[in-house]
Amino acid sequence: MNRNALLIAAGLAFALPTAALAADDAKPAQAAETPNYPYIAGKLNLEFDNDWLFHSQDPSAEFNNLYLSSNTLEVKLGLTQVFSVNLGLTLEQVKDPIPPKDCTMCNIGLYMDTIDFQADVGNWSFTAGKHEPAFGFAWDIAPGVFGTNYAEDYELSEVWGLGAAYTFNTDFGKHTLAVNTFFADTTVLSESLFTNRGRAHLADGGAGNTGRLDNFAVTLFGEEIPNLPGFKYNLGYRHLSAGSGDYGDENGVIAGVAKDTEIGDGVTFGVLGEVAYFSNYGGADDNAVYTTLGTSLKRGPWHGELTGEIRHFQVEGTDHLVQVSAGYGFESGYDLSVGYAFEHVGGIDNQTLGVRLTKCFNFTTSGPKPEC
C-alpha cells in the first residue's frame, strides 16, 4: 500500500460518519437493539488543546503549543452476529514541537491505529490484526487536563497480533480475562499523512519491536462488583522481548482501581490509583515505577480534578507532576476544561497552563450505537 492509497482509505473512513448519521436518522429507534447486518457504527472523538509552558527553570523551554490531541475515529463494520471489522484513525500532533518557538497546529498527522478482524462467540472475543492490547487504564481515564501524561508512556498501542478475551459473571461481579500476543508495527501504517512521523523499522530497536509473536500481555479487568457501585479494577502482566541493540527483555506488572461514589446533593466523587513496575523498561538497562493517583468531583455540568503522577527510573532519576483542573460540560456535548500543572522533569521545574475542548459524536446505521 503506498501513501496515496493510504490517503484515499483515510479519507473514505473519515467520510463514513456523515453517511452513517444520515442513515441512522432514517432508522426506527429499535433498530439498534436488533441489528440488520451488515451495519456500520462508530464514534468520533474530537480534542483541541492549548498548553502554555509559561515558567521554567530553563527559559529556553518556555513556549505555547496549540494542537490537536487524540482526535480519533473508531468504526465497526458488523458483518454477522459473529464477525466484524474494526477500523481506527487518529489525527494528532505526531512530532513534538521544539521550544522556544511557539507551535500553532503544527506537526499534525493522520495515521491508522487499528485495523483488525473480530469474532465474538458466546463469552469469547477473538481479535487478529493491528490493535491495542489491554494493559492498565490510567493512560485513558486518569482525571484532569494533564492527568494521563505519564501513564501514556506504557500504553500498548499500534501492534500487530492475536488476542482472546473471556468475559464471565460471578457473585463477585463481571470480569474479563484477556491474553494478547503481538509485535510493534513496522509496516507503511506506522507512517502518517500530512506530517509524516517516519516509518518504524526493526533496526530501531525497542522492547516489543521484534517482528515476531514473542511478546504478550495478560490482563484481568473487573466491574459491577456487588456492594461497590462504580468500582472497577485491572491487573496485568506483560513481556516485551528485546529489540535490535536492546539490553534485555522488558517485564511489567500493573494494578489499578477506580471508583465513582454518589455523595449526595447530585455530587459524584471519583478516585483512581494505578501502579506499574517494569524491569528493563523499554529494553534498556533501567527499571521504572509509574504511580498515578487522582480524585475528581462532579456536580451537574461542573467538574474538577486533582491528580499526581510519579515516574521513577532506577538510573535516570524521578519525575513528578501535580495538576489541578476544572471544567464545564455543555448540553451540546462540548466540554471545556482549564488546568494547571507543576512538573519536575529531568531536574527542571516547569509550570504549564492548559485549555482543552472535547466533543464526541456517535453514529450507527442499524447496529448498537457506541457510547461516548
Short mmCIF file of C-alpha atoms in Angstrom, two decimals:
data_model
loop_
_atom_site.label_atom_id
_atom_site.label_comp_id
_atom_site.label_asym_id
_atom_site.label_seq_id
_atom_site.Cartn_x
_atom_site.Cartn_y
_atom_site.Cartn_z
CA MET A 1 0.00 0.00 0.00
CA ASN A 2 1.53 3.34 -0.99
CA ARG A 3 0.90 6.71 0.63
CA ASN A 4 -1.71 7.74 -1.97
CA ALA A 5 -3.72 4.59 -1.29
CA LEU A 6 -3.46 5.23 2.43
CA LEU A 7 -4.69 8.80 1.93
CA ILE A 8 -7.71 7.58 -0.03
CA ALA A 9 -8.52 4.96 2.61
CA ALA A 10 -8.23 7.53 5.39
CA GLY A 11 -10.48 9.96 3.54
CA LEU A 12 -13.14 7.32 2.99
CA ALA A 13 -13.02 6.32 6.65
CA PHE A 14 -13.48 9.90 7.84
CA ALA A 15 -16.39 10.27 5.39
CA LEU A 16 -18.25 7.38 6.99
CA PRO A 17 -19.78 9.36 9.90
CA THR A 18 -21.77 11.63 7.57
CA ALA A 19 -23.33 8.76 5.68
CA ALA A 20 -23.86 6.74 8.83
CA LEU A 21 -25.53 9.61 10.68
CA ALA A 22 -27.87 10.23 7.77
CA ALA A 23 -28.79 6.56 7.60
CA ASP A 24 -29.24 6.44 11.38
CA ASP A 25 -31.82 9.23 11.29
CA ALA A 26 -33.91 7.19 8.88
CA LYS A 27 -33.97 4.09 11.11
CA PRO A 28 -36.54 3.39 13.84
CA ALA A 29 -35.30 3.63 17.42
CA GLN A 30 -35.48 -0.14 17.96
CA ALA A 31 -33.06 -0.82 15.08
CA ALA A 32 -30.06 -0.54 17.40
CA GLU A 33 -31.49 -3.38 19.54
CA THR A 34 -31.97 -5.74 16.58
CA PRO A 35 -29.14 -5.04 14.14
CA ASN A 36 -29.59 -5.57 10.43
CA TYR A 37 -26.36 -6.99 9.04
CA PRO A 38 -24.16 -5.65 7.72
CA TYR A 39 -24.09 -2.34 9.61
CA ILE A 40 -21.61 0.45 10.30
CA ALA A 41 -21.29 2.05 13.74
CA GLY A 42 -18.70 4.16 15.45
CA LYS A 43 -17.74 7.31 17.26
CA LEU A 44 -15.66 10.37 16.54
CA ASN A 45 -13.76 11.94 19.44
CA LEU A 46 -12.54 15.50 18.90
CA GLU A 47 -9.99 17.15 21.18
CA PHE A 48 -8.27 20.53 20.87
CA ASP A 49 -5.56 21.53 23.36
CA ASN A 50 -3.53 24.60 24.15
CA ASP A 51 -0.59 24.15 26.53
CA TRP A 52 1.33 27.23 27.63
CA LEU A 53 4.56 26.42 29.44
CA PHE A 54 4.82 29.88 30.94
CA HIS A 55 7.59 29.37 33.51
CA SER A 56 10.61 27.08 33.59
CA GLN A 57 13.99 26.95 35.31
CA ASP A 58 15.21 26.58 31.74
CA PRO A 59 13.81 29.70 29.99
CA SER A 60 14.50 28.21 26.56
CA ALA A 61 11.81 25.59 27.31
CA GLU A 62 9.04 28.16 27.60
CA PHE A 63 6.58 28.21 24.67
CA ASN A 64 2.93 27.88 23.64
CA ASN A 65 1.52 24.85 21.82
CA LEU A 66 -1.94 24.89 20.19
CA TYR A 67 -2.63 21.47 18.71
CA LEU A 68 -4.94 18.56 18.01
CA SER A 69 -4.68 15.72 20.51
CA SER A 70 -6.11 12.23 20.11
CA ASN A 71 -8.80 13.05 17.57
CA THR A 72 -9.96 9.51 16.89
CA LEU A 73 -12.45 7.87 14.59
CA GLU A 74 -13.47 4.35 15.65
CA VAL A 75 -15.58 2.41 13.15
CA LYS A 76 -17.05 -1.07 13.41
CA LEU A 77 -18.38 -2.92 10.39
CA GLY A 78 -20.72 -5.59 11.73
CA LEU A 79 -20.77 -8.38 9.15
CA THR A 80 -22.70 -11.04 11.06
CA GLN A 81 -23.57 -11.81 14.67
CA VAL A 82 -20.09 -13.33 14.97
CA PHE A 83 -17.75 -11.48 12.62
CA SER A 84 -16.87 -7.78 12.47
CA VAL A 85 -14.08 -5.48 11.27
CA ASN A 86 -12.70 -2.61 13.35
CA LEU A 87 -11.00 0.48 11.93
CA GLY A 88 -9.35 3.25 13.92
CA LEU A 89 -7.81 6.52 12.72
CA THR A 90 -6.04 9.14 14.83
CA LEU A 91 -5.39 12.76 13.88
CA GLU A 92 -2.98 14.45 16.28
CA GLN A 93 0.37 16.13 16.74
CA VAL A 94 2.75 13.35 15.72
CA LYS A 95 6.05 15.17 16.35
CA ASP A 96 6.92 17.18 19.44
CA PRO A 97 7.41 20.89 18.76
CA ILE A 98 10.81 22.41 19.55
CA PRO A 99 10.71 25.30 22.03
CA PRO A 100 11.11 28.19 22.41
CA LYS A 101 9.32 28.64 19.08
CA ASP A 102 5.54 28.63 19.55
CA CYS A 103 3.57 25.99 17.68
CA THR A 104 0.10 26.59 16.21
CA MET A 105 -1.44 23.47 14.69
CA CYS A 106 1.98 22.25 13.59
CA ASN A 107 3.16 18.67 13.05
CA ILE A 108 -0.40 17.33 12.71
CA GLY A 109 -0.54 13.86 11.19
CA LEU A 110 -3.14 11.21 10.42
CA TYR A 111 -2.43 7.52 10.97
CA MET A 112 -4.27 4.24 11.21
CA ASP A 113 -4.02 2.88 14.75
CA THR A 114 -6.43 -0.04 14.34
CA ILE A 115 -7.43 -2.43 11.57
CA ASP A 116 -8.47 -5.83 12.84
CA PHE A 117 -10.93 -8.66 12.46
CA GLN A 118 -13.05 -9.68 15.43
CA ALA A 119 -15.06 -12.82 16.17
CA ASP A 120 -17.49 -12.93 19.12
CA VAL A 121 -18.61 -16.40 20.17
CA GLY A 122 -20.57 -16.63 23.39
CA ASN A 123 -18.48 -15.06 26.15
CA TRP A 124 -15.36 -15.20 23.97
CA SER A 125 -13.98 -12.43 21.76
CA PHE A 126 -11.08 -13.08 19.35
CA THR A 127 -9.06 -10.40 17.55
CA ALA A 128 -6.48 -10.53 14.75
CA GLY A 129 -4.75 -7.53 13.18
CA LYS A 130 -3.40 -4.16 14.25
CA HIS A 131 -4.95 -3.26 17.58
CA GLU A 132 -4.40 -2.04 21.14
CA PRO A 133 -3.90 -4.83 23.72
CA ALA A 134 -5.33 -4.21 27.16
CA PHE A 135 -2.83 -3.11 29.83
CA GLY A 136 -3.87 -0.68 32.56
CA PHE A 137 -6.39 2.15 32.32
CA ALA A 138 -4.81 5.25 33.91
CA TRP A 139 -3.47 6.27 30.48
CA ASP A 140 -7.10 6.59 29.37
CA ILE A 141 -9.22 7.63 32.37
CA ALA A 142 -6.94 9.39 34.90
CA PRO A 143 -8.75 12.65 35.72
CA GLY A 144 -7.71 16.11 34.62
CA VAL A 145 -6.24 18.01 31.69
CA PHE A 146 -2.76 16.61 32.40
CA GLY A 147 -3.81 13.51 34.35
CA THR A 148 -2.71 10.92 31.80
CA ASN A 149 0.66 12.45 30.87
CA TYR A 150 2.92 9.82 32.48
CA ALA A 151 0.70 6.75 32.20
CA GLU A 152 0.56 7.22 28.42
CA ASP A 153 4.22 6.15 28.39
CA TYR A 154 3.29 2.49 28.98
CA GLU A 155 0.12 2.29 26.88
CA LEU A 156 0.26 -0.65 24.48
CA SER A 157 -0.80 0.52 21.01
CA GLU A 158 -0.17 0.07 17.30
CA VAL A 159 0.87 -3.57 17.39
CA TRP A 160 0.06 -6.49 15.10
CA GLY A 161 -1.05 -9.66 16.76
CA LEU A 162 -3.69 -12.01 18.07
CA GLY A 163 -5.93 -11.60 21.09
CA ALA A 164 -8.54 -13.54 23.03
CA ALA A 165 -10.79 -12.30 25.84
CA TYR A 166 -13.27 -14.21 28.01
CA THR A 167 -15.94 -12.35 30.00
CA PHE A 168 -17.60 -14.11 32.91
CA ASN A 169 -20.07 -13.17 35.63
CA THR A 170 -19.71 -14.34 39.20
CA ASP A 171 -21.18 -13.48 42.59
CA PHE A 172 -18.31 -11.02 42.84
CA GLY A 173 -19.03 -9.08 39.65
CA LYS A 174 -18.27 -9.06 35.94
CA HIS A 175 -14.72 -9.86 34.89
CA THR A 176 -12.77 -10.10 31.65
CA LEU A 177 -9.57 -12.11 31.22
CA ALA A 178 -7.60 -11.09 28.11
CA VAL A 179 -4.49 -12.58 26.52
CA ASN A 180 -2.65 -10.92 23.61
CA THR A 181 0.48 -11.79 21.66
CA PHE A 182 1.92 -9.19 19.30
CA PHE A 183 4.81 -7.18 17.84
CA ALA A 184 5.28 -3.48 17.03
CA ASP A 185 4.01 -2.18 13.69
CA THR A 186 6.78 -1.59 11.15
CA THR A 187 4.57 -1.53 8.04
CA VAL A 188 3.62 1.53 5.99
CA LEU A 189 0.83 2.04 8.54
CA SER A 190 3.46 3.13 11.06
CA GLU A 191 3.84 6.29 8.97
CA SER A 192 1.39 9.20 8.95
CA LEU A 193 -0.15 11.54 6.41
CA PHE A 194 0.12 15.35 6.26
CA THR A 195 3.07 15.31 8.67
CA ASN A 196 4.99 12.07 8.26
CA ARG A 197 6.28 10.82 11.59
CA GLY A 198 8.51 8.35 9.75
CA ARG A 199 8.31 4.64 9.28
CA ALA A 200 9.33 2.30 12.10
CA HIS A 201 11.96 -0.36 11.38
CA LEU A 202 13.22 -3.42 13.21
CA ALA A 203 16.64 -1.78 13.33
CA ASP A 204 15.18 0.97 15.54
CA GLY A 205 15.08 -1.50 18.43
CA GLY A 206 12.84 -1.04 21.43
CA ALA A 207 11.09 -3.62 23.56
CA GLY A 208 8.42 -5.44 21.55
CA ASN A 209 9.83 -4.38 18.16
CA THR A 210 10.79 -7.89 17.09
CA GLY A 211 8.64 -8.77 14.07
CA ARG A 212 7.63 -11.98 15.87
CA LEU A 213 4.81 -13.03 18.17
CA ASP A 214 7.22 -13.30 21.11
CA ASN A 215 5.60 -10.51 23.14
CA PHE A 216 2.46 -10.95 25.24
CA ALA A 217 0.19 -9.36 27.80
CA VAL A 218 -2.25 -10.99 30.23
CA THR A 219 -4.81 -8.78 31.97
CA LEU A 220 -7.83 -9.11 34.23
CA PHE A 221 -10.47 -6.36 34.37
CA GLY A 222 -13.47 -6.28 36.70
CA GLU A 223 -16.52 -4.11 37.28
CA GLU A 224 -20.16 -4.26 38.52
CA ILE A 225 -18.93 -5.52 41.89
CA PRO A 226 -21.80 -6.13 44.38
CA ASN A 227 -21.95 -3.55 47.20
CA LEU A 228 -19.28 -1.50 45.39
CA PRO A 229 -21.18 0.52 42.79
CA GLY A 230 -18.95 2.41 40.41
CA PHE A 231 -15.89 0.30 41.28
CA LYS A 232 -13.55 -1.27 38.73
CA TYR A 233 -10.08 -2.74 38.78
CA ASN A 234 -7.36 -4.02 36.49
CA LEU A 235 -4.43 -6.40 36.98
CA GLY A 236 -1.86 -7.21 34.32
CA TYR A 237 1.48 -8.66 33.31
CA ARG A 238 3.38 -8.12 30.09
CA HIS A 239 6.57 -9.42 28.49
CA LEU A 240 8.21 -7.47 25.67
CA SER A 241 11.19 -9.16 24.06
CA ALA A 242 14.33 -7.15 23.42
CA GLY A 243 14.60 -5.48 20.04
CA SER A 244 17.71 -4.84 17.99
CA GLY A 245 20.52 -3.49 20.19
CA ASP A 246 18.46 -3.60 23.40
CA TYR A 247 19.91 -4.52 26.78
CA GLY A 248 17.25 -7.09 27.67
CA ASP A 249 13.60 -8.13 27.72
CA GLU A 250 11.09 -5.89 29.47
CA ASN A 251 8.75 -7.41 32.05
CA GLY A 252 5.99 -5.36 33.64
CA VAL A 253 3.20 -5.76 36.19
CA ILE A 254 0.33 -3.37 36.84
CA ALA A 255 -2.56 -2.92 39.27
CA GLY A 256 -5.21 -0.24 39.24
CA VAL A 257 -8.53 0.64 40.88
CA ALA A 258 -11.12 3.34 40.27
CA LYS A 259 -14.43 4.20 41.92
CA ASP A 260 -17.16 6.80 41.50
CA THR A 261 -19.36 7.45 44.56
CA GLU A 262 -22.55 9.47 44.84
CA ILE A 263 -22.09 11.56 47.99
CA GLY A 264 -25.40 13.43 47.89
CA ASP A 265 -26.81 16.69 46.53
CA GLY A 266 -26.01 15.49 42.99
CA VAL A 267 -22.28 15.33 43.68
CA THR A 268 -20.13 12.43 42.45
CA PHE A 269 -16.71 11.83 43.99
CA GLY A 270 -14.20 9.80 41.98
CA VAL A 271 -10.88 8.24 42.94
CA LEU A 272 -8.28 6.43 40.85
CA GLY A 273 -4.99 4.75 41.64
CA GLU A 274 -2.63 2.76 39.44
CA VAL A 275 0.91 1.47 39.94
CA ALA A 276 3.07 -0.17 37.26
CA TYR A 277 6.55 -1.67 37.63
CA PHE A 278 8.87 -2.54 34.73
CA SER A 279 12.25 -4.24 34.65
CA ASN A 280 14.49 -3.31 31.70
CA TYR A 281 11.93 -0.68 30.76
CA GLY A 282 11.85 -0.13 27.02
CA GLY A 283 14.59 -2.74 26.64
CA ALA A 284 17.14 -0.54 28.44
CA ASP A 285 19.27 -1.30 31.49
CA ASP A 286 16.89 0.56 33.77
CA ASN A 287 13.86 -0.28 35.92
CA ALA A 288 10.84 2.00 36.20
CA VAL A 289 7.90 2.55 38.54
CA TYR A 290 4.89 4.62 37.49
CA THR A 291 2.33 5.81 40.02
CA THR A 292 -0.88 7.72 39.24
CA LEU A 293 -3.28 8.96 41.94
CA GLY A 294 -6.30 11.07 41.08
CA THR A 295 -9.53 12.45 42.52
CA SER A 296 -12.48 14.18 40.89
CA LEU A 297 -15.70 15.94 41.82
CA LYS A 298 -18.68 16.38 39.53
CA ARG A 299 -21.94 18.21 40.09
CA GLY A 300 -24.24 18.72 37.15
CA PRO A 301 -22.21 20.12 34.24
CA TRP A 302 -19.32 21.22 36.50
CA HIS A 303 -16.32 19.06 37.31
CA GLY A 304 -12.92 19.40 38.98
CA GLU A 305 -9.85 17.16 39.22
CA LEU A 306 -6.66 16.81 41.26
CA THR A 307 -4.06 14.31 40.07
CA GLY A 308 -0.49 13.43 40.99
CA GLU A 309 1.91 11.34 38.92
CA ILE A 310 5.36 9.94 39.69
CA ARG A 311 7.73 8.38 37.17
CA HIS A 312 10.77 6.83 38.85
CA PHE A 313 13.71 5.37 36.94
CA GLN A 314 16.39 3.49 38.82
CA VAL A 315 19.15 5.06 36.70
CA GLU A 316 17.71 8.29 35.28
CA GLY A 317 16.02 9.56 38.45
CA THR A 318 12.50 10.68 39.31
CA ASP A 319 9.99 12.96 37.59
CA HIS A 320 6.76 14.08 39.18
CA LEU A 321 3.72 16.09 38.12
CA VAL A 322 0.81 17.58 40.06
CA GLN A 323 -2.16 19.01 38.20
CA VAL A 324 -5.42 20.69 39.15
CA SER A 325 -8.19 21.37 36.64
CA ALA A 326 -11.84 22.32 36.32
CA GLY A 327 -14.34 22.27 33.52
CA TYR A 328 -17.91 22.62 32.30
CA GLY A 329 -19.89 20.22 30.11
CA PHE A 330 -22.35 21.96 27.81
CA GLU A 331 -25.72 20.48 26.82
CA SER A 332 -24.45 20.30 23.24
CA GLY A 333 -21.88 17.73 24.34
CA TYR A 334 -18.84 20.01 24.25
CA ASP A 335 -16.65 20.06 27.35
CA LEU A 336 -14.27 22.92 28.16
CA SER A 337 -11.58 22.39 30.80
CA VAL A 338 -8.76 24.54 32.17
CA GLY A 339 -5.81 23.10 34.07
CA TYR A 340 -2.56 23.98 35.81
CA ALA A 341 0.40 21.61 36.14
CA PHE A 342 3.61 21.79 38.13
CA GLU A 343 6.18 19.31 36.82
CA HIS A 344 9.69 18.38 37.87
CA VAL A 345 11.25 16.55 34.92
CA GLY A 346 14.90 15.95 34.12
CA GLY A 347 15.89 18.05 37.15
CA ILE A 348 13.96 21.10 35.84
CA ASP A 349 10.80 22.67 37.32
CA ASN A 350 8.11 23.68 34.81
CA GLN A 351 4.70 25.31 35.17
CA THR A 352 2.04 24.93 32.49
CA LEU A 353 -1.46 26.25 31.90
CA GLY A 354 -3.68 24.17 29.65
CA VAL A 355 -7.06 24.51 27.96
CA ARG A 356 -8.88 21.50 26.49
CA LEU A 357 -12.04 21.37 24.36
CA THR A 358 -13.61 17.98 23.62
CA LYS A 359 -16.67 16.67 21.82
CA CYS A 360 -17.85 13.15 20.95
CA PHE A 361 -20.17 12.14 18.10
CA ASN A 362 -21.56 8.61 17.76
CA PHE A 363 -23.41 7.05 14.86
CA THR A 364 -24.88 3.83 13.53
CA THR A 365 -26.78 2.58 10.50
CA SER A 366 -28.69 -0.21 12.21
CA GLY A 367 -26.48 -1.75 14.91
CA PRO A 368 -25.78 -0.69 18.51
CA LYS A 369 -24.55 2.89 18.85
CA PRO A 370 -21.21 3.14 20.73
CA GLU A 371 -21.21 5.09 23.97
CA CYS A 372 -19.42 8.43 24.01
#
